[in-house]
Amino acid sequence: MTSFDSSPTLTAWRALLAVAVVFVMLATTGWTAVRHQRTDEPRTLALAAWARGHVAGHALPDVDAPPYRLAQFFASLTAAQRTALADKYPLVVGNLNGAPVTLRYHANQRALVAARTVERKRMHDSRLSPDGRAEALRRMDRFDSMLDRGRHILAFDPSGKGRAAEVFGDLDRAQRISVIVPGVDTNLLTLERSAPKVNAAPVGMAKSLYAAERAARPGTRTAVIAWADYTTPAGIGVDAALGNLAERGAVRLNALVGALPGTAPVSLFCHSYGSVLCGVAAHELPSRVTDIAVAGSPGMRVENAGQLRTRARVWATRDHGDWIEDVPNLELGGLGHGADPVDPGFGARVVSAGDAVGHSGYFEPGTGSLSNFAAIGVGAYDSVSCASSDSTCHEQITGSQEPVLKI
């Protein structure tokens, strides 16, 4: 739960779970309304236009085609044809798993320019409330920031509260790839935060991890993705106690990883509700995912690491001052997220979070948690510092010549 730094009380969480039970009962008896995406959202309109489009006399491929088929399609085009498609359908090409990475960057730049123009007009729209115009200003400022020179936006959708992903490093040439999976209240307006909470938002987390990985192994080409490309729960409400959004997000995460260029090993760093998503996604992740690290986790919707059905190494950490420790680790009729990943019985490799402060402090420079994440991300397992209570983190890692040392 990325943006929450204060602790909700245990009583409040129990009350929430009680309310959620009622919600689930109503949902399963068909009393709740189904929320549909508006048909006038920018990406919905763009997808409809793409479905009618052609290039060189041929219909455009289905956007849900496997990434390798989409990659083959783009490889069959000339450079001019690829650019023309990105310019005409930026909200589609910029989000297509299988499209060349640099083409996606170009398309999303075009989409951001268009979205910024829309928000600039909304700022002065007298039909909007003062709050509506203020939100338009905040969105325009965010798009301005994302258009800064040198930024590489891998995904962008301004619909609703919005989604995005950003890359740090050279994704095409990377020898190791890390993906940050954030928690609740993540959207376009919370993609970045200002001081002193810079490293509590996805972009700050990714920047911090990228710098730490380069310091850990300067000779290794790394890339880090700030992946805020799923719909997250809004606050600590019913959605945060359920797995519905995690299940939908897992589909998107698996699609992203399955379409990453090259063959570099991939590590996932999943914070708070993001760890719920990673738990749901684990059994279908491509084999190139070698490590799943969770921080401040409310659970991974399983009772032990074996139930994740993944060959990836599973790591877990939690700071002693993290309020998530007070959240009941249970699962009842779909409510709650299961066992605590830092519990010895869960079976994860528990690592130190030394000097991390609170629920949002795991990616702060100088913390043990960030150093451990960087070591995992670049495969320097001998540099990982294990939690004092752990009994397995120091054991030889399968398939690696670099044992993790107990410190």
Coordinates of C-alpha atoms in Angstrom, one line a residue:
M1 CA 0.0 0.0 0.0
T2 CA 2.4 2.4 -1.4
S3 CA 1.0 5.8 -0.3
F4 CA 0.1 4.9 3.3
D5 CA 2.7 5.7 5.9
S6 CA 0.5 5.7 9.0
S7 CA -0.8 2.5 10.7
P8 CA -4.5 1.7 10.6
T9 CA -5.6 0.0 13.8
L10 CA -6.0 -3.7 14.1
T11 CA -9.7 -3.1 15.1
A12 CA -10.2 -1.2 11.9
W13 CA -8.8 -4.0 9.8
R14 CA -11.1 -6.5 11.5
A15 CA -14.0 -4.2 10.9
L16 CA -13.0 -3.9 7.3
L17 CA -12.9 -7.7 6.9
A18 CA -16.3 -8.0 8.4
V19 CA -17.7 -5.5 5.9
A20 CA -15.9 -7.3 3.1
V21 CA -17.6 -10.5 4.1
V22 CA -21.0 -8.9 3.5
F23 CA -19.7 -7.4 0.2
V24 CA -18.6 -10.8 -1.1
M25 CA -21.9 -12.3 -0.1
L26 CA -23.8 -9.7 -2.0
A27 CA -21.4 -10.0 -5.0
T28 CA -21.9 -13.8 -5.2
T29 CA -25.6 -13.4 -5.1
G30 CA -25.6 -11.0 -8.0
W31 CA -26.6 -7.8 -6.0
T32 CA -23.6 -5.7 -6.9
A33 CA -23.3 -3.7 -10.1
V34 CA -20.6 -4.5 -12.6
R35 CA -18.4 -1.6 -13.5
H36 CA -17.6 -1.3 -17.2
Q37 CA -15.0 0.8 -18.9
R38 CA -16.5 3.9 -20.5
T39 CA -16.7 3.6 -24.3
D40 CA -15.4 7.2 -24.8
E41 CA -12.1 6.6 -22.9
P42 CA -9.1 7.5 -25.0
R43 CA -7.6 4.0 -25.2
T44 CA -11.0 2.4 -25.9
L45 CA -11.5 4.8 -28.9
A46 CA -7.9 4.1 -30.0
L47 CA -8.4 0.3 -29.9
A48 CA -11.6 0.7 -32.0
A49 CA -9.7 2.7 -34.6
W50 CA -6.8 0.2 -34.7
A51 CA -9.3 -2.7 -35.3
R52 CA -10.4 -0.9 -38.5
G53 CA -7.0 0.1 -39.6
H54 CA -4.7 -1.2 -42.4
V55 CA -1.0 -1.0 -43.4
A56 CA 0.2 -1.8 -46.8
G57 CA -3.2 -3.1 -47.7
H58 CA -3.3 -5.6 -44.8
A59 CA -5.5 -5.5 -41.7
L60 CA -3.7 -4.7 -38.5
P61 CA -3.1 -7.7 -36.1
D62 CA -5.3 -8.3 -33.0
V63 CA -3.9 -6.4 -30.0
D64 CA -4.3 -9.6 -27.9
A65 CA -2.2 -11.7 -30.3
P66 CA 0.8 -13.4 -28.6
P67 CA 3.8 -11.1 -28.3
Y68 CA 5.9 -13.1 -30.7
R69 CA 3.3 -12.7 -33.4
L70 CA 3.2 -9.0 -32.8
A71 CA 7.0 -8.9 -32.9
Q72 CA 6.9 -10.7 -36.3
F73 CA 4.4 -8.2 -37.6
F74 CA 6.5 -5.2 -36.7
A75 CA 9.6 -6.9 -38.1
S76 CA 7.8 -7.3 -41.4
L77 CA 7.3 -3.5 -41.8
T78 CA 9.7 -0.9 -42.9
A79 CA 11.0 1.7 -40.4
A80 CA 8.7 4.3 -42.0
Q81 CA 5.6 2.0 -41.7
R82 CA 6.4 1.3 -38.0
T83 CA 6.8 5.0 -37.2
A84 CA 3.6 5.9 -39.2
L85 CA 1.6 3.3 -37.1
A86 CA 3.0 4.7 -33.9
D87 CA 2.1 8.2 -34.9
K88 CA -1.4 7.3 -36.0
Y89 CA -2.2 4.9 -33.1
P90 CA 0.1 6.0 -30.2
L91 CA -2.2 4.7 -27.4
V92 CA -2.2 1.3 -29.1
V93 CA 1.4 0.9 -30.2
G94 CA 2.8 2.3 -27.0
N95 CA 1.1 -0.5 -25.0
L96 CA 1.6 -3.4 -27.3
N97 CA 3.7 -6.2 -25.8
G98 CA 5.7 -7.4 -28.8
A99 CA 6.3 -4.0 -30.4
P100 CA 9.9 -2.8 -30.4
V101 CA 10.8 -1.1 -27.2
T102 CA 12.1 2.1 -28.8
L103 CA 8.9 2.3 -30.9
R104 CA 6.8 2.1 -27.8
Y105 CA 8.9 5.0 -26.3
H106 CA 8.2 7.0 -29.4
A107 CA 4.4 6.2 -29.4
N108 CA 4.0 7.0 -25.8
Q109 CA 5.7 10.4 -26.2
R110 CA 3.1 11.2 -28.9
A111 CA 0.3 10.0 -26.6
L112 CA 1.6 12.1 -23.7
V113 CA 1.7 15.2 -25.9
A114 CA -2.0 14.6 -26.9
A115 CA -3.0 13.9 -23.4
R116 CA -1.3 17.1 -22.1
T117 CA -3.2 19.1 -24.7
V118 CA -6.5 17.6 -23.5
E119 CA -5.7 18.5 -19.8
R120 CA -4.6 22.0 -20.7
K121 CA -8.1 22.6 -22.3
R122 CA -9.8 21.0 -19.3
M123 CA -8.0 23.4 -17.0
H124 CA -10.0 26.3 -18.4
D125 CA -13.3 24.5 -19.0
S126 CA -16.0 26.4 -17.1
R127 CA -18.2 23.3 -17.1
L128 CA -15.9 21.6 -14.7
S129 CA -15.9 22.2 -11.0
P130 CA -12.9 23.9 -9.3
D131 CA -11.8 20.5 -8.2
G132 CA -12.1 19.2 -11.7
R133 CA -10.0 22.0 -13.1
A134 CA -7.4 21.5 -10.3
E135 CA -7.1 17.8 -11.2
A136 CA -6.6 18.7 -14.8
L137 CA -3.7 20.9 -13.8
R138 CA -2.2 18.1 -11.8
R139 CA -2.5 15.7 -14.7
M140 CA -1.0 18.2 -17.1
D141 CA 1.9 18.7 -14.8
R142 CA 2.4 15.0 -14.5
F143 CA 2.4 14.6 -18.3
D144 CA 4.9 17.5 -18.6
S145 CA 7.2 15.6 -16.3
M146 CA 6.8 12.4 -18.2
L147 CA 7.8 14.2 -21.4
D148 CA 11.1 15.3 -19.9
R149 CA 14.1 14.5 -22.2
G150 CA 15.6 11.1 -21.5
R151 CA 12.6 9.5 -20.0
H152 CA 11.6 6.1 -21.5
I153 CA 7.8 5.5 -21.0
L154 CA 7.1 1.8 -21.8
A155 CA 3.3 2.0 -21.2
F156 CA 0.9 4.9 -20.9
D157 CA -2.9 5.0 -20.7
P158 CA -4.6 8.2 -19.5
S159 CA -8.0 6.6 -19.2
G160 CA -9.6 6.9 -15.7
K161 CA -6.9 7.4 -13.1
G162 CA -4.4 6.2 -15.6
R163 CA -1.6 3.6 -15.8
A164 CA 2.0 3.8 -16.9
A165 CA 5.4 2.0 -16.9
E166 CA 8.9 3.6 -17.2
V167 CA 12.3 2.1 -17.9
F168 CA 15.6 3.0 -16.4
G169 CA 18.6 1.7 -18.3
D170 CA 18.8 0.0 -21.7
L171 CA 16.1 -2.6 -21.8
D172 CA 17.3 -4.1 -25.2
R173 CA 20.9 -4.7 -24.0
A174 CA 20.3 -5.4 -20.3
Q175 CA 22.0 -8.4 -18.8
R176 CA 19.7 -8.3 -15.7
I177 CA 16.2 -6.8 -15.6
S178 CA 14.2 -5.8 -12.5
V179 CA 10.6 -4.9 -12.3
I180 CA 9.0 -2.9 -9.4
V181 CA 5.4 -3.9 -8.7
P182 CA 3.8 -1.2 -6.4
G183 CA 0.8 -1.3 -4.2
V184 CA -2.5 0.6 -3.5
D185 CA -3.3 4.1 -4.7
T186 CA -0.8 3.9 -7.6
N187 CA -1.9 5.8 -10.7
L188 CA -0.7 8.6 -13.0
L189 CA -0.9 11.2 -10.2
T190 CA 1.0 9.1 -7.7
L191 CA 3.6 7.7 -10.2
E192 CA 6.1 10.1 -8.7
R193 CA 6.3 11.9 -5.3
S194 CA 8.3 14.9 -4.2
A195 CA 10.7 15.0 -1.2
P196 CA 10.8 13.6 1.4
K197 CA 8.8 10.7 -0.1
V198 CA 10.5 10.4 -3.4
N199 CA 11.4 6.8 -3.0
A200 CA 7.9 5.8 -1.8
A201 CA 6.5 6.0 -5.3
P202 CA 7.1 3.7 -8.3
V203 CA 9.5 6.0 -10.2
G204 CA 11.5 6.8 -7.1
M205 CA 11.7 3.2 -6.2
A206 CA 13.0 2.2 -9.6
K207 CA 15.5 5.1 -9.8
S208 CA 16.8 4.1 -6.4
L209 CA 17.1 0.4 -7.2
Y210 CA 18.7 1.2 -10.6
A211 CA 21.4 3.3 -8.9
A212 CA 22.0 0.6 -6.2
E213 CA 22.3 -2.2 -8.8
R214 CA 24.9 -0.2 -10.8
A215 CA 26.8 0.4 -7.6
A216 CA 26.6 -3.3 -6.6
R217 CA 27.9 -4.5 -9.9
P218 CA 29.2 -1.7 -12.2
G219 CA 30.1 -4.1 -14.9
T220 CA 26.6 -5.5 -15.3
R221 CA 24.2 -3.9 -17.7
T222 CA 20.9 -3.5 -15.8
A223 CA 17.5 -2.1 -16.5
V224 CA 14.7 -1.4 -14.0
I225 CA 11.0 -1.0 -14.8
A226 CA 8.7 1.1 -12.7
W227 CA 5.6 -0.9 -13.5
A228 CA 2.4 1.0 -12.5
D229 CA 0.5 -0.6 -15.4
Y230 CA -2.3 -2.2 -13.5
T231 CA -5.4 -1.0 -11.7
T232 CA -4.6 -0.8 -8.0
P233 CA -7.0 -0.7 -5.0
A234 CA -8.1 2.8 -4.0
G235 CA -7.0 3.1 -0.4
I236 CA -7.4 0.5 2.3
G237 CA -10.9 -0.6 1.4
V238 CA -12.7 -3.7 0.3
D239 CA -10.6 -4.0 -2.9
A240 CA -7.4 -4.1 -0.8
A241 CA -8.8 -7.1 1.2
L242 CA -9.7 -9.0 -2.0
G243 CA -7.7 -10.5 -4.8
N244 CA -9.7 -9.4 -7.8
L245 CA -7.5 -6.6 -8.9
A246 CA -4.4 -8.7 -8.2
E247 CA -5.8 -11.4 -10.5
R248 CA -6.3 -8.9 -13.3
G249 CA -3.0 -7.3 -12.7
A250 CA -1.3 -10.7 -12.8
V251 CA -2.4 -11.2 -16.4
R252 CA -0.9 -7.9 -17.3
L253 CA 2.4 -8.6 -15.4
N254 CA 2.8 -12.0 -17.1
A255 CA 2.1 -10.4 -20.5
L256 CA 4.8 -7.7 -19.8
V257 CA 7.5 -10.2 -18.7
G258 CA 6.6 -12.6 -21.6
A259 CA 7.3 -9.8 -24.1
L260 CA 10.5 -8.4 -22.6
P261 CA 13.3 -8.3 -25.2
G262 CA 16.3 -10.6 -25.0
T263 CA 16.9 -13.5 -22.5
A264 CA 18.2 -11.6 -19.5
P265 CA 17.1 -13.0 -16.1
V266 CA 14.2 -11.0 -14.5
S267 CA 13.7 -10.2 -10.8
L268 CA 10.4 -8.9 -9.4
F269 CA 10.3 -6.6 -6.4
C270 CA 6.8 -6.5 -5.1
H271 CA 5.7 -4.0 -2.5
S272 CA 2.6 -4.3 -0.3
Y273 CA -0.5 -5.1 -2.4
G274 CA 1.9 -5.6 -5.3
S275 CA 3.1 -8.8 -3.5
V276 CA -0.4 -10.1 -3.6
L277 CA -0.3 -9.6 -7.4
C278 CA 3.1 -11.3 -7.6
G279 CA 1.8 -14.3 -5.6
V280 CA -1.2 -14.7 -8.0
A281 CA 1.1 -14.3 -11.0
A282 CA 3.9 -16.6 -9.8
H283 CA 2.7 -19.9 -11.3
E284 CA 2.5 -18.6 -14.8
L285 CA 5.6 -16.4 -14.9
P286 CA 8.1 -17.2 -17.7
S287 CA 11.1 -19.3 -16.6
R288 CA 13.4 -16.3 -17.0
V289 CA 12.0 -14.9 -13.8
T290 CA 14.6 -16.1 -11.3
D291 CA 13.6 -14.1 -8.2
I292 CA 10.5 -12.8 -6.5
A293 CA 11.2 -10.4 -3.6
V294 CA 8.3 -9.0 -1.5
A295 CA 8.4 -6.2 1.0
G296 CA 5.8 -5.1 3.5
S297 CA 3.5 -7.9 2.2
P298 CA 0.0 -8.6 3.6
G299 CA 0.3 -12.1 2.0
M300 CA 0.6 -13.7 -1.4
R301 CA -2.7 -15.6 -1.3
V302 CA -1.1 -18.9 -0.4
E303 CA -0.1 -20.6 2.8
N304 CA 3.5 -21.3 1.9
A305 CA 6.0 -20.6 -0.8
G306 CA 5.6 -24.1 -2.3
Q307 CA 2.0 -23.3 -3.2
L308 CA 3.2 -20.4 -5.5
R309 CA 4.3 -23.2 -8.0
T310 CA 7.3 -21.2 -9.2
R311 CA 10.9 -22.1 -9.8
A312 CA 11.9 -18.6 -8.9
R313 CA 13.6 -17.9 -5.6
V314 CA 11.2 -16.3 -3.2
W315 CA 12.5 -13.6 -0.9
A316 CA 10.7 -11.6 1.8
T317 CA 11.5 -8.7 4.1
R318 CA 9.6 -6.5 6.6
D319 CA 10.8 -3.6 8.7
H320 CA 10.0 -3.8 12.4
G321 CA 8.2 -0.5 12.2
D322 CA 5.9 -1.5 9.3
W323 CA 2.2 -1.3 10.3
I324 CA 1.5 -4.1 7.8
E325 CA 2.6 -6.5 10.6
D326 CA -0.7 -5.8 12.4
V327 CA -2.8 -6.9 9.4
P328 CA -4.4 -10.3 10.1
N329 CA -2.8 -12.9 8.0
L330 CA -5.8 -15.0 7.0
E331 CA -7.9 -16.1 4.0
L332 CA -11.6 -16.7 4.4
G333 CA -13.9 -17.0 1.4
G334 CA -11.6 -14.9 -0.7
L335 CA -11.0 -12.3 2.0
G336 CA -7.4 -11.6 3.1
H337 CA -4.2 -12.7 1.5
G338 CA -3.0 -15.8 3.4
A339 CA 0.1 -16.5 5.4
D340 CA 2.8 -13.9 6.3
P341 CA 5.8 -14.3 3.9
V342 CA 8.3 -13.4 6.6
D343 CA 7.0 -16.2 8.9
P344 CA 9.6 -19.0 9.1
G345 CA 6.9 -21.5 8.2
F346 CA 6.1 -19.8 4.9
G347 CA 9.4 -20.9 3.3
A348 CA 10.7 -17.7 1.8
R349 CA 14.3 -16.5 2.1
V350 CA 13.9 -13.8 4.7
V351 CA 16.3 -10.9 4.3
S352 CA 17.2 -8.0 6.5
A353 CA 15.4 -4.6 6.1
G354 CA 18.1 -2.9 8.2
D355 CA 17.5 0.9 8.6
A356 CA 14.3 0.9 6.5
V357 CA 11.6 3.0 8.2
G358 CA 7.9 2.3 8.0
H359 CA 5.8 0.8 5.3
S360 CA 7.2 3.0 2.5
G361 CA 10.9 3.0 3.3
Y362 CA 12.3 -0.1 1.7
F363 CA 13.8 1.6 -1.3
E364 CA 15.6 4.4 0.6
P365 CA 19.3 4.7 -0.2
G366 CA 21.4 3.4 2.6
T367 CA 18.9 0.9 3.9
G368 CA 19.7 -2.8 4.2
S369 CA 16.5 -3.6 2.3
L370 CA 17.7 -1.7 -0.8
S371 CA 21.2 -3.2 -0.7
N372 CA 19.6 -6.6 -0.6
F373 CA 17.3 -5.9 -3.4
A374 CA 20.2 -4.6 -5.5
A375 CA 22.2 -7.8 -4.8
I376 CA 19.3 -10.0 -5.8
G377 CA 18.6 -7.9 -8.9
V378 CA 22.2 -8.3 -10.2
G379 CA 22.6 -11.9 -9.0
A380 CA 25.2 -11.0 -6.3
Y381 CA 23.6 -13.4 -3.9
D382 CA 26.8 -13.6 -1.7
S383 CA 26.2 -10.0 -0.8
V384 CA 22.7 -10.6 0.6
S385 CA 22.2 -10.0 4.3
C386 CA 19.7 -12.4 5.9
A387 CA 17.4 -11.6 8.7
S388 CA 18.6 -12.9 12.1
S389 CA 15.6 -15.1 12.5
D390 CA 16.0 -16.8 9.1
S391 CA 17.2 -20.4 9.0
T392 CA 17.4 -21.0 5.2
C393 CA 18.5 -17.8 3.5
H394 CA 22.2 -18.7 3.9
E395 CA 21.8 -22.0 2.2
Q396 CA 23.2 -22.7 -1.3
I397 CA 21.0 -21.3 -4.0
T398 CA 19.9 -23.9 -6.5
G399 CA 21.7 -23.4 -9.8
S400 CA 24.0 -20.7 -8.5
Q401 CA 27.7 -20.9 -7.5
E402 CA 27.1 -17.9 -5.2
P403 CA 25.8 -18.9 -1.8
V404 CA 24.0 -16.4 0.4
L405 CA 25.9 -15.7 3.6
K406 CA 24.2 -15.4 7.0
I407 CA 25.1 -12.1 8.6

